Tab-separated table of C-alpha atoms in Angstrom:
chain	number	residue	atom	x	y	z
A	1059	UNK	CA	-72.833	51.863	69.723
A	1060	UNK	CA	-73.472	56.033	69.166
A	1061	UNK	CA	-74.962	55.501	65.722
A	1062	UNK	CA	-78.155	53.824	67.605
A	1063	UNK	CA	-78.201	56.563	70.154
A	1064	UNK	CA	-79.001	59.990	71.068
A	1065	UNK	CA	-79.431	61.921	67.862
A	1066	UNK	CA	-79.085	58.703	65.818
A	1067	UNK	CA	-81.758	56.714	67.454
A	1068	UNK	CA	-84.373	55.300	64.845
A	1069	UNK	CA	-87.735	56.093	65.322
A	1070	UNK	CA	-90.191	53.087	65.432
A	1071	UNK	CA	-93.300	54.588	64.281
A	1072	UNK	CA	-94.559	56.290	61.154
A	1073	UNK	CA	-96.909	59.217	62.249
A	1074	UNK	CA	-99.015	61.703	59.902
A	1075	UNK	CA	-99.856	64.755	61.639
A	1076	UNK	CA	-101.731	67.763	59.849
A	1077	UNK	CA	-102.031	71.658	60.498
A	1078	UNK	CA	-98.741	71.831	62.711
A	1079	UNK	CA	-98.133	74.476	64.956
A	1080	UNK	CA	-95.737	77.377	63.887
A	1081	UNK	CA	-93.597	79.587	66.067
A	1082	UNK	CA	-92.909	82.636	63.598
A	1083	UNK	CA	-94.261	83.180	60.053
A	1084	UNK	CA	-93.963	80.216	56.865
A	1085	UNK	CA	-93.019	82.536	54.182
A	1086	UNK	CA	-96.234	82.481	51.796
A	1087	UNK	CA	-93.662	81.993	48.605
A	1088	UNK	CA	-92.621	78.730	50.280
A	1089	UNK	CA	-95.172	76.136	48.371
A	1090	UNK	CA	-94.018	72.658	48.288
A	1091	UNK	CA	-92.925	69.588	50.259
A	1092	UNK	CA	-89.223	69.509	52.036
A	1093	UNK	CA	-88.124	65.984	52.047
A	1094	UNK	CA	-85.465	63.969	53.586
A	1095	UNK	CA	-83.906	60.627	53.871
A	1096	UNK	CA	-81.738	58.621	56.060
A	1097	UNK	CA	-81.054	55.264	57.771
A	1098	UNK	CA	-83.541	54.571	60.503
A	1099	UNK	CA	-82.217	50.830	61.302
A	1100	UNK	CA	-84.690	48.542	63.612
A	1101	UNK	CA	-83.974	45.199	65.037
A	1102	UNK	CA	-80.224	45.408	64.828
A	1103	UNK	CA	-78.807	42.137	65.985
A	1104	UNK	CA	-75.491	42.768	67.439
A	1105	UNK	CA	-74.941	46.724	68.049
A	1106	UNK	CA	-71.575	46.589	68.392
A	1107	UNK	CA	-70.651	45.833	64.641
A	1108	UNK	CA	-73.762	48.079	63.234
A	1109	UNK	CA	-72.433	50.248	60.651
A	1110	UNK	CA	-74.734	53.661	60.083
A	1111	UNK	CA	-76.324	54.022	57.134
A	1112	UNK	CA	-77.233	50.266	56.958
A	1113	UNK	CA	-80.887	49.717	57.560
A	1114	UNK	CA	-83.867	50.738	56.139
A	1115	UNK	CA	-84.603	53.973	54.851
A	1116	UNK	CA	-87.207	56.476	55.993
A	1117	UNK	CA	-88.294	59.541	54.447
A	1118	UNK	CA	-89.553	62.683	56.458
A	1119	UNK	CA	-91.819	65.324	55.193
A	1120	UNK	CA	-93.328	68.187	55.622
A	1121	UNK	CA	-96.141	70.081	53.190
A	1122	UNK	CA	-95.867	73.904	53.102
A	1123	UNK	CA	-98.878	75.491	51.340
A	1124	UNK	CA	-100.126	79.567	51.820
A	1125	UNK	CA	-98.337	80.423	55.001
A	1126	UNK	CA	-98.857	76.478	56.338
A	1127	UNK	CA	-97.833	73.787	57.686
A	1128	UNK	CA	-100.094	71.257	56.176
A	1129	UNK	CA	-98.703	68.084	57.204
A	1130	UNK	CA	-96.090	65.631	58.642
A	1131	UNK	CA	-95.147	62.293	57.428
A	1132	UNK	CA	-92.530	59.894	58.002
A	1133	UNK	CA	-92.431	56.558	56.167
A	1134	UNK	CA	-90.357	53.837	56.089
A	1135	UNK	CA	-89.113	53.321	52.111
A	1136	UNK	CA	-90.625	49.598	52.012
A	1137	UNK	CA	-88.703	47.563	49.452
A	1138	UNK	CA	-86.954	44.051	50.052
A	1139	UNK	CA	-83.555	44.075	51.672
A	1140	UNK	CA	-81.677	47.227	52.489
A	1141	UNK	CA	-83.963	49.964	51.390
A	1142	UNK	CA	-82.787	53.155	49.763
A	1143	UNK	CA	-81.649	55.621	52.394
A	1144	UNK	CA	-79.430	58.231	51.276
A	1145	UNK	CA	-81.090	60.697	49.227
A	1146	UNK	CA	-84.840	61.824	47.735
A	1147	UNK	CA	-85.378	63.822	44.853
A	1148	UNK	CA	-88.118	64.331	42.246
A	1149	UNK	CA	-87.333	63.879	38.460
A	1150	UNK	CA	-89.830	63.680	35.619
A	1151	UNK	CA	-92.352	64.724	38.196
A	1152	UNK	CA	-91.783	61.527	40.293
A	1153	UNK	CA	-90.084	61.302	43.876
A	1154	UNK	CA	-87.594	58.737	44.239
A	1155	UNK	CA	-85.427	57.384	47.381
A	1156	UNK	CA	-82.041	56.961	46.354
A	1157	UNK	CA	-79.244	54.346	47.516
A	1158	UNK	CA	-75.829	53.496	45.855
A	1159	UNK	CA	-73.554	50.793	45.165
A	1160	UNK	CA	-75.982	48.983	42.870
A	1161	UNK	CA	-79.247	49.187	45.242
A	1162	UNK	CA	-82.156	50.516	42.737
A	1163	UNK	CA	-84.170	53.541	43.536
A	1164	UNK	CA	-87.342	53.267	45.003
A	1165	UNK	CA	-90.323	55.497	43.844
A	1166	UNK	CA	-92.707	57.228	46.406
A	1167	UNK	CA	-96.093	59.031	46.003
A	1168	UNK	CA	-97.148	61.975	47.080
A	1169	UNK	CA	-97.959	60.812	50.680
A	1170	UNK	CA	-94.470	59.036	50.927
A	1171	UNK	CA	-95.882	55.920	50.637
A	1172	UNK	CA	-93.350	53.387	48.326
A	1173	UNK	CA	-94.819	52.551	45.282
A	1174	UNK	CA	-91.936	50.186	44.539
A	1175	UNK	CA	-88.689	49.388	43.362
A	1176	UNK	CA	-87.909	51.308	39.860
A	1177	UNK	CA	-85.391	51.632	37.382
A	1178	UNK	CA	-84.299	55.260	37.112
A	1179	UNK	CA	-81.380	55.463	35.149
A	1180	UNK	CA	-81.093	51.874	34.453
A	1181	UNK	CA	-78.734	50.574	31.959
A	1182	UNK	CA	-78.255	47.509	30.031
A	1183	UNK	CA	-75.595	46.364	32.492
A	1184	UNK	CA	-78.170	46.759	35.396
A	1185	UNK	CA	-76.895	49.889	36.949
A	1186	UNK	CA	-79.374	52.806	38.112
A	1187	UNK	CA	-79.255	56.443	39.257
A	1188	UNK	CA	-76.821	57.069	41.971
A	1189	UNK	CA	-77.601	58.358	45.342
A	1190	UNK	CA	-75.998	61.813	44.722
A	1191	UNK	CA	-77.540	61.972	41.072
A	1192	UNK	CA	-77.249	65.888	40.026
A	1193	UNK	CA	-79.976	67.944	38.145
A	1194	UNK	CA	-78.264	70.286	35.168
A	1195	UNK	CA	-80.695	73.371	35.992
A	1196	UNK	CA	-79.648	74.433	32.278
A	1197	UNK	CA	-80.955	71.164	30.626
A	1198	UNK	CA	-83.443	69.354	33.325
A	1199	UNK	CA	-81.332	66.364	32.683
A	1200	UNK	CA	-80.315	64.134	35.605
A	1201	UNK	CA	-76.609	62.843	36.139
A	1202	UNK	CA	-75.712	60.164	37.954
A	1203	UNK	CA	-72.051	58.652	38.646
A	1204	UNK	CA	-72.846	54.869	39.748
A	1205	UNK	CA	-70.967	51.931	40.842
A	1206	UNK	CA	-71.962	48.547	41.459
A	1207	UNK	CA	-69.929	46.071	44.247
A	1208	UNK	CA	-68.018	43.510	41.841
A	1209	UNK	CA	-67.763	45.687	38.949
A	1210	UNK	CA	-64.674	47.353	38.132
A	1211	UNK	CA	-66.192	49.990	35.996
A	1212	UNK	CA	-68.593	52.781	36.681
A	1213	UNK	CA	-70.997	54.066	34.548
A	1214	UNK	CA	-72.003	58.375	33.836
A	1215	UNK	CA	-75.890	57.831	33.209
A	1216	UNK	CA	-77.872	60.644	31.642
A	1217	UNK	CA	-81.548	60.791	31.969
A	1218	UNK	CA	-83.852	63.268	30.218
A	1219	UNK	CA	-86.415	65.294	31.489
A	1220	UNK	CA	-89.225	62.570	30.913
A	1221	UNK	CA	-87.432	59.979	32.499
A	1222	UNK	CA	-85.735	58.081	29.872
A	1223	UNK	CA	-81.760	57.194	29.509
A	1224	UNK	CA	-80.068	59.218	26.766
A	1225	UNK	CA	-76.427	58.440	27.311
A	1226	UNK	CA	-74.320	55.797	29.101
A	1227	UNK	CA	-70.306	56.111	29.599
A	1228	UNK	CA	-68.744	53.105	30.914
A	1229	UNK	CA	-65.510	54.149	33.082
A	1230	UNK	CA	-63.062	51.450	33.524
A	1231	UNK	CA	-61.183	51.254	37.029
A	1232	UNK	CA	-59.041	49.444	38.932
A	1233	UNK	CA	-61.436	47.709	41.296
A	1234	UNK	CA	-64.865	48.900	42.826
A	1235	UNK	CA	-64.651	52.477	43.983
A	1236	UNK	CA	-66.708	53.716	46.883
A	1237	UNK	CA	-67.802	56.514	44.825
A	1238	UNK	CA	-70.345	58.280	46.925
A	1239	UNK	CA	-70.139	61.710	45.261
A	1240	UNK	CA	-68.904	63.539	42.055
A	1241	UNK	CA	-68.842	66.704	40.350
A	1242	UNK	CA	-70.887	68.053	37.446
A	1243	UNK	CA	-69.741	71.496	35.203
A	1244	UNK	CA	-71.627	72.579	32.094
A	1245	UNK	CA	-68.833	70.432	29.893
A	1246	UNK	CA	-67.242	68.014	32.436
A	1247	UNK	CA	-67.873	65.137	34.347
A	1248	UNK	CA	-65.417	64.730	37.597
A	1249	UNK	CA	-64.782	61.640	39.515
A	1250	UNK	CA	-62.819	60.927	42.745
A	1251	UNK	CA	-61.323	57.782	42.994
A	1252	UNK	CA	-59.692	57.516	46.481
A	1253	UNK	CA	-58.254	54.790	48.687
A	1254	UNK	CA	-61.719	53.793	49.879
A	1255	UNK	CA	-62.945	51.117	47.889
A	1256	UNK	CA	-64.240	47.093	48.007
A	1257	UNK	CA	-61.507	44.320	48.411
A	1258	UNK	CA	-63.785	41.660	47.258
A	1259	UNK	CA	-67.321	42.872	49.335
A	1260	UNK	CA	-65.741	44.361	52.058
A	1261	UNK	CA	-65.322	48.160	51.550
A	1262	UNK	CA	-62.173	49.758	53.752
A	1263	UNK	CA	-59.463	51.858	52.999
A	1264	UNK	CA	-56.675	50.534	50.741
A	1265	UNK	CA	-53.852	52.655	51.751
A	1266	UNK	CA	-51.679	51.020	48.584
A	1267	UNK	CA	-54.207	52.599	46.195
A	1268	UNK	CA	-53.533	56.115	44.534
A	1269	UNK	CA	-55.677	58.770	44.566
A	1270	UNK	CA	-56.891	60.138	41.348
A	1271	UNK	CA	-59.044	62.808	40.314
A	1272	UNK	CA	-60.618	62.502	36.686
A	1273	UNK	CA	-62.282	64.883	34.116
A	1274	UNK	CA	-64.397	63.379	31.103
A	1275	UNK	CA	-66.250	65.153	29.076
A	1276	UNK	CA	-70.077	65.168	29.622
A	1277	UNK	CA	-70.186	63.837	26.282
A	1278	UNK	CA	-68.404	60.670	27.101
A	1279	UNK	CA	-64.675	60.159	25.964
A	1280	UNK	CA	-61.724	59.118	27.641
A	1281	UNK	CA	-61.003	60.479	31.518
A	1282	UNK	CA	-58.048	62.272	32.041
A	1283	UNK	CA	-56.511	61.164	35.664
A	1284	UNK	CA	-54.647	63.314	37.927
A	1285	UNK	CA	-52.745	62.028	40.831
A	1286	UNK	CA	-52.655	63.857	44.445
A	1287	UNK	CA	-51.682	62.999	48.056
A	1288	UNK	CA	-54.047	60.537	49.496
A	1289	UNK	CA	-57.286	61.869	50.699
A	1290	UNK	CA	-61.002	60.975	51.507
A	1291	UNK	CA	-63.547	62.936	49.657
A	1292	UNK	CA	-67.070	63.312	51.589
A	1293	UNK	CA	-69.264	65.810	49.310
A	1294	UNK	CA	-69.366	68.151	46.622
A	1295	UNK	CA	-70.705	71.638	46.924
A	1296	UNK	CA	-70.864	72.867	43.282
A	1297	UNK	CA	-68.182	72.521	40.278
A	1298	UNK	CA	-67.933	74.875	36.979
A	1299	UNK	CA	-65.490	75.255	33.928
A	1300	UNK	CA	-63.006	77.934	34.016
A	1301	UNK	CA	-61.001	78.283	30.770
A	1302	UNK	CA	-59.540	75.145	30.241
A	1303	UNK	CA	-59.504	74.245	34.161
A	1304	UNK	CA	-62.448	72.891	36.219
A	1305	UNK	CA	-62.951	74.673	39.858
A	1306	UNK	CA	-64.596	72.592	42.743
A	1307	UNK	CA	-65.492	73.281	45.874
A	1308	UNK	CA	-65.820	70.201	48.266
A	1309	UNK	CA	-65.640	68.589	51.690
A	1310	UNK	CA	-62.447	66.464	52.367
A	1311	UNK	CA	-60.527	64.745	55.076
A	1312	UNK	CA	-57.657	63.241	55.808
A	1313	UNK	CA	-57.595	59.313	55.737
A	1314	UNK	CA	-57.859	56.985	56.604
A	1315	UNK	CA	-61.732	56.716	56.447
A	1316	UNK	CA	-63.592	53.721	58.122
A	1317	UNK	CA	-66.940	53.169	56.848
A	1318	UNK	CA	-68.164	51.480	60.288
A	1319	UNK	CA	-67.440	54.825	61.976
A	1320	UNK	CA	-67.773	57.825	59.757
A	1321	UNK	CA	-67.998	60.203	62.642
A	1322	UNK	CA	-64.213	59.980	63.029
A	1323	UNK	CA	-62.895	61.993	60.714
A	1324	UNK	CA	-62.575	65.889	60.695
A	1325	UNK	CA	-63.915	67.326	57.391
A	1326	UNK	CA	-63.285	70.231	56.340
A	1327	UNK	CA	-63.953	72.733	53.262
A	1328	UNK	CA	-61.480	73.130	50.141
A	1329	UNK	CA	-61.414	74.396	46.436
A	1330	UNK	CA	-59.623	72.449	43.969
A	1331	UNK	CA	-58.644	73.542	40.754
A	1332	UNK	CA	-58.451	70.846	37.958
A	1333	UNK	CA	-55.684	72.164	35.623
A	1334	UNK	CA	-54.699	70.655	32.646
A	1335	UNK	CA	-51.462	68.623	34.360
A	1336	UNK	CA	-52.087	69.119	38.140
A	1337	UNK	CA	-54.432	70.041	40.898
A	1338	UNK	CA	-54.251	73.072	42.924
A	1339	UNK	CA	-55.896	72.263	46.659
A	1340	UNK	CA	-56.316	75.064	48.403
A	1341	UNK	CA	-57.988	75.152	52.309
A	1342	UNK	CA	-61.091	77.405	52.093
A	1343	UNK	CA	-61.869	76.871	55.928
A	1344	UNK	CA	-60.460	74.416	58.393
A	1345	UNK	CA	-63.136	74.228	60.906
A	1346	UNK	CA	-65.467	70.700	60.713
A	1347	UNK	CA	-68.258	71.160	58.653
A	1348	UNK	CA	-69.940	68.766	56.087
A	1349	UNK	CA	-73.042	68.345	54.040
A	1350	UNK	CA	-72.493	71.387	51.765
A	1351	UNK	CA	-75.493	72.818	49.421
A	1352	UNK	CA	-76.303	75.812	47.570
A	1353	UNK	CA	-78.759	77.286	45.875
A	1354	UNK	CA	-79.381	74.766	43.218
A	1355	UNK	CA	-80.097	77.091	40.141
A	1356	UNK	CA	-76.394	77.749	40.058
A	1357	UNK	CA	-75.393	74.229	39.728
A	1358	UNK	CA	-72.511	73.635	37.215
A	1359	UNK	CA	-71.850	77.273	37.080
A	1360	UNK	CA	-70.106	79.747	38.931
A	1361	UNK	CA	-71.590	80.233	42.739
A	1362	UNK	CA	-70.878	83.100	45.226
A	1363	UNK	CA	-72.660	81.402	47.880
A	1364	UNK	CA	-72.692	77.604	49.605
A	1365	UNK	CA	-74.016	76.400	52.931
A	1366	UNK	CA	-72.639	73.502	54.926
A	1367	UNK	CA	-73.085	71.926	58.435
A	1368	UNK	CA	-71.275	71.427	61.395
A	1369	UNK	CA	-73.493	68.435	62.945
A	1370	UNK	CA	-73.427	65.812	65.901
A	1371	UNK	CA	-72.097	63.047	63.143
A	1372	UNK	CA	-68.327	64.422	64.114
A	1373	UNK	CA	-68.929	66.018	67.512
A	1374	UNK	CA	-66.358	68.416	67.009
A	1375	UNK	CA	-66.680	72.165	68.335
A	1376	UNK	CA	-67.243	74.687	65.699
A	1377	UNK	CA	-65.926	78.014	66.779
A	1378	UNK	CA	-66.836	81.139	64.956
A	1379	UNK	CA	-64.627	83.782	64.474
A	1380	UNK	CA	-63.455	85.843	67.379
A	1381	UNK	CA	-65.361	83.286	69.816
A	1382	UNK	CA	-63.579	81.892	72.464
A	1383	UNK	CA	-63.340	77.951	72.246
A	1384	UNK	CA	-65.613	77.475	75.324
A	1385	UNK	CA	-68.559	79.502	73.276
A	1386	UNK	CA	-68.031	76.942	70.366
A	1387	UNK	CA	-71.169	75.209	68.680
A	1388	UNK	CA	-71.868	71.833	68.009
A	1389	UNK	CA	-74.185	72.224	66.058
A	1390	UNK	CA	-74.171	75.109	63.383
A	1391	UNK	CA	-74.920	76.242	60.010
A	1392	UNK	CA	-72.345	77.801	57.765
A	1393	UNK	CA	-72.922	80.660	55.228
A	1394	UNK	CA	-69.952	80.771	52.959
A	1395	UNK	CA	-69.268	84.030	50.674
A	1396	UNK	CA	-66.533	82.838	47.965
A	1397	UNK	CA	-66.539	86.381	46.296
A	1398	UNK	CA	-65.108	87.982	49.843
A	1399	UNK	CA	-63.751	84.665	51.566
A	1400	UNK	CA	-65.950	85.247	54.146
A	1401	UNK	CA	-68.505	83.176	56.665
A	1402	UNK	CA	-71.423	83.899	58.725
A	1403	UNK	CA	-72.345	81.199	61.146
A	1404	UNK	CA	-76.120	80.466	62.666
A	1405	UNK	CA	-75.661	78.151	65.440
A	1406	UNK	CA	-77.855	76.039	67.945
A	1407	UNK	CA	-77.377	74.381	71.384
A	1408	UNK	CA	-75.420	71.888	72.084
A	1409	UNK	CA	-78.556	69.290	72.043
A	1410	UNK	CA	-80.254	70.776	69.158
A	1411	UNK	CA	-78.958	68.349	66.378
A	1412	UNK	CA	-78.933	69.684	63.112
A	1413	UNK	CA	-78.249	68.461	59.733
A	1414	UNK	CA	-78.029	69.298	56.221
A	1415	UNK	CA	-80.003	72.295	55.414
A	1416	UNK	CA	-81.314	72.746	51.449
A	1417	UNK	CA	-82.147	76.013	49.868
A	1418	UNK	CA	-85.499	77.002	48.621
A	1419	UNK	CA	-85.454	79.868	46.413
A	1420	UNK	CA	-87.925	82.863	46.516
A	1421	UNK	CA	-86.396	85.002	43.923
A	1422	UNK	CA	-84.100	85.814	41.237
A	1423	UNK	CA	-80.878	86.575	43.352
A	1424	UNK	CA	-78.566	83.799	44.318
A	1425	UNK	CA	-78.962	84.024	47.960
A	1426	UNK	CA	-82.851	85.115	47.666
A	1427	UNK	CA	-84.451	82.324	49.413
A	1428	UNK	CA	-84.817	80.310	52.750
A	1429	UNK	CA	-82.427	77.620	54.146
A	1430	UNK	CA	-84.551	74.617	55.752
A	1431	UNK	CA	-83.661	71.866	58.039
A	1432	UNK	CA	-84.699	69.629	60.449
A	1433	UNK	CA	-83.416	70.554	64.428
A	1434	UNK	CA	-83.945	68.380	67.508
A	1435	UNK	CA	-85.852	70.573	69.702
A	1436	UNK	CA	-84.516	69.346	73.715
A	1437	UNK	CA	-87.673	70.876	75.366
A	1438	UNK	CA	-90.189	68.717	73.449
A	1439	UNK	CA	-87.869	65.596	72.642
A	1440	UNK	CA	-89.087	66.268	69.054
A	1441	UNK	CA	-88.009	68.130	66.190
A	1442	UNK	CA	-88.829	71.444	64.501
A	1443	UNK	CA	-88.504	72.263	60.903
A	1444	UNK	CA	-86.122	75.493	61.119
A	1445	UNK	CA	-86.557	78.213	57.865
A	1446	UNK	CA	-83.579	80.563	57.621
A	1447	UNK	CA	-83.435	83.351	55.866
A	1448	UNK	CA	-80.586	83.143	53.419
A	1449	UNK	CA	-80.026	86.802	53.314
A	1450	UNK	CA	-80.332	87.212	57.278
A	1451	UNK	CA	-78.470	84.169	57.532
A	1452	UNK	CA	-77.478	85.331	61.427
A	1453	UNK	CA	-81.018	86.535	62.741
A	1454	UNK	CA	-83.549	84.775	64.571
A	1455	UNK	CA	-85.388	81.864	62.472
A	1456	UNK	CA	-88.131	83.074	60.157
A	1457	UNK	CA	-90.393	80.184	61.148
A	1458	UNK	CA	-90.057	76.977	63.082
A	1459	UNK	CA	-92.408	74.373	62.509
A	1460	UNK	CA	-93.040	72.010	65.500
A	1461	UNK	CA	-93.360	68.393	64.696
A	1462	UNK	CA	-95.034	65.680	66.585
A	1463	UNK	CA	-91.769	63.438	66.491
A	1464	UNK	CA	-88.072	63.467	66.629
A	1465	UNK	CA	-86.122	63.017	63.362
A	1466	UNK	CA	-82.930	61.006	63.612
A	1467	UNK	CA	-80.113	62.735	62.329
A	1468	UNK	CA	-79.817	61.189	58.787
A	1469	UNK	CA	-78.115	62.155	55.382
A	1470	UNK	CA	-79.759	63.841	52.284
A	1471	UNK	CA	-82.823	65.757	50.685
A	1472	UNK	CA	-84.264	68.139	48.757
A	1473	UNK	CA	-86.755	71.220	48.735
A	1474	UNK	CA	-89.356	70.148	45.833
A	1475	UNK	CA	-91.355	73.101	44.858
A	1476	UNK	CA	-95.021	72.797	43.454
A	1477	UNK	CA	-94.842	73.237	39.726
């Protein structure tokens, strides 16, 4: 069971360390916490049937301040049952570990200890904010598209800057969909209804189910559904309105998708232009990549740059332009310039497992900032927090913060700057 071994192997201890050693220089303008969540299953009874993502969540964090790495902490999310293990974000000056499928968020304190289960985005129907809840940088609102197993509808939930739910829209579906992510623009919510859904409580690929793209006004109303060829949608990079169309950059893969073996697909980067009566699907980059992010200040509006990762989750060699296949990277970060149609690649070694990279802004320019990610350091059998300059993406890391423990390959996180 590869999802319990190598870069996925869980860690058994919670660790706290202060004044971490650094190679290079931590930019003095980076003051805040880099947090990332992911599954850390212990005591798996039958590894053969284990599903990656099922298990106790663990949040890993590094505190940066005034050019120093003040601390590293990893903490289990301590809630009953399956604790939130997908994402970690900040809203209304509070920190939340996020899940999906009806599992509520958990609130964390500033040192990553669990405060308790909470009802962020809670509605009268029992829904809460979902794993891929998105901030609107223009309004400060938090938007969620949430599903619950056993319910044949999903809910778009809007939470204001103070943490109160201000609007809820229920959207009828034909069964419970596996709606891991969605897209948000200034005026619209975009839904992916794919063959991946629930047959009772069993999540599986249902080939008889159509693939649909839905567009709904953010204020609520009818959903305009458009059919497309069957496809699995992994994650959204960003979306924006363009006249009467919506442009979305997203990661897709050919089906079928098996939730028990998420690394068996080949994810690629696409741009979909959703018009009034059809969806134009264009391939941006056919090399294997996932976990797309951007400078979040551009969310819901046109963007020029996006960042994705080639990771050990898929284990497929990623070949930079002009590089022979034997020089491919199995771990790399990619910077896409959508205006020029080009991509830069920052490669890591074969055993340097790298995950999602998040953008930490340091100025007003769209790529004026840094990319932060955890990378396994095989020489130490521990992980580093690697800081890359977004403007010198292929150059040497600006800094490597040497952590005292290994960070298993996980899911999503955020840079939470000091306010």
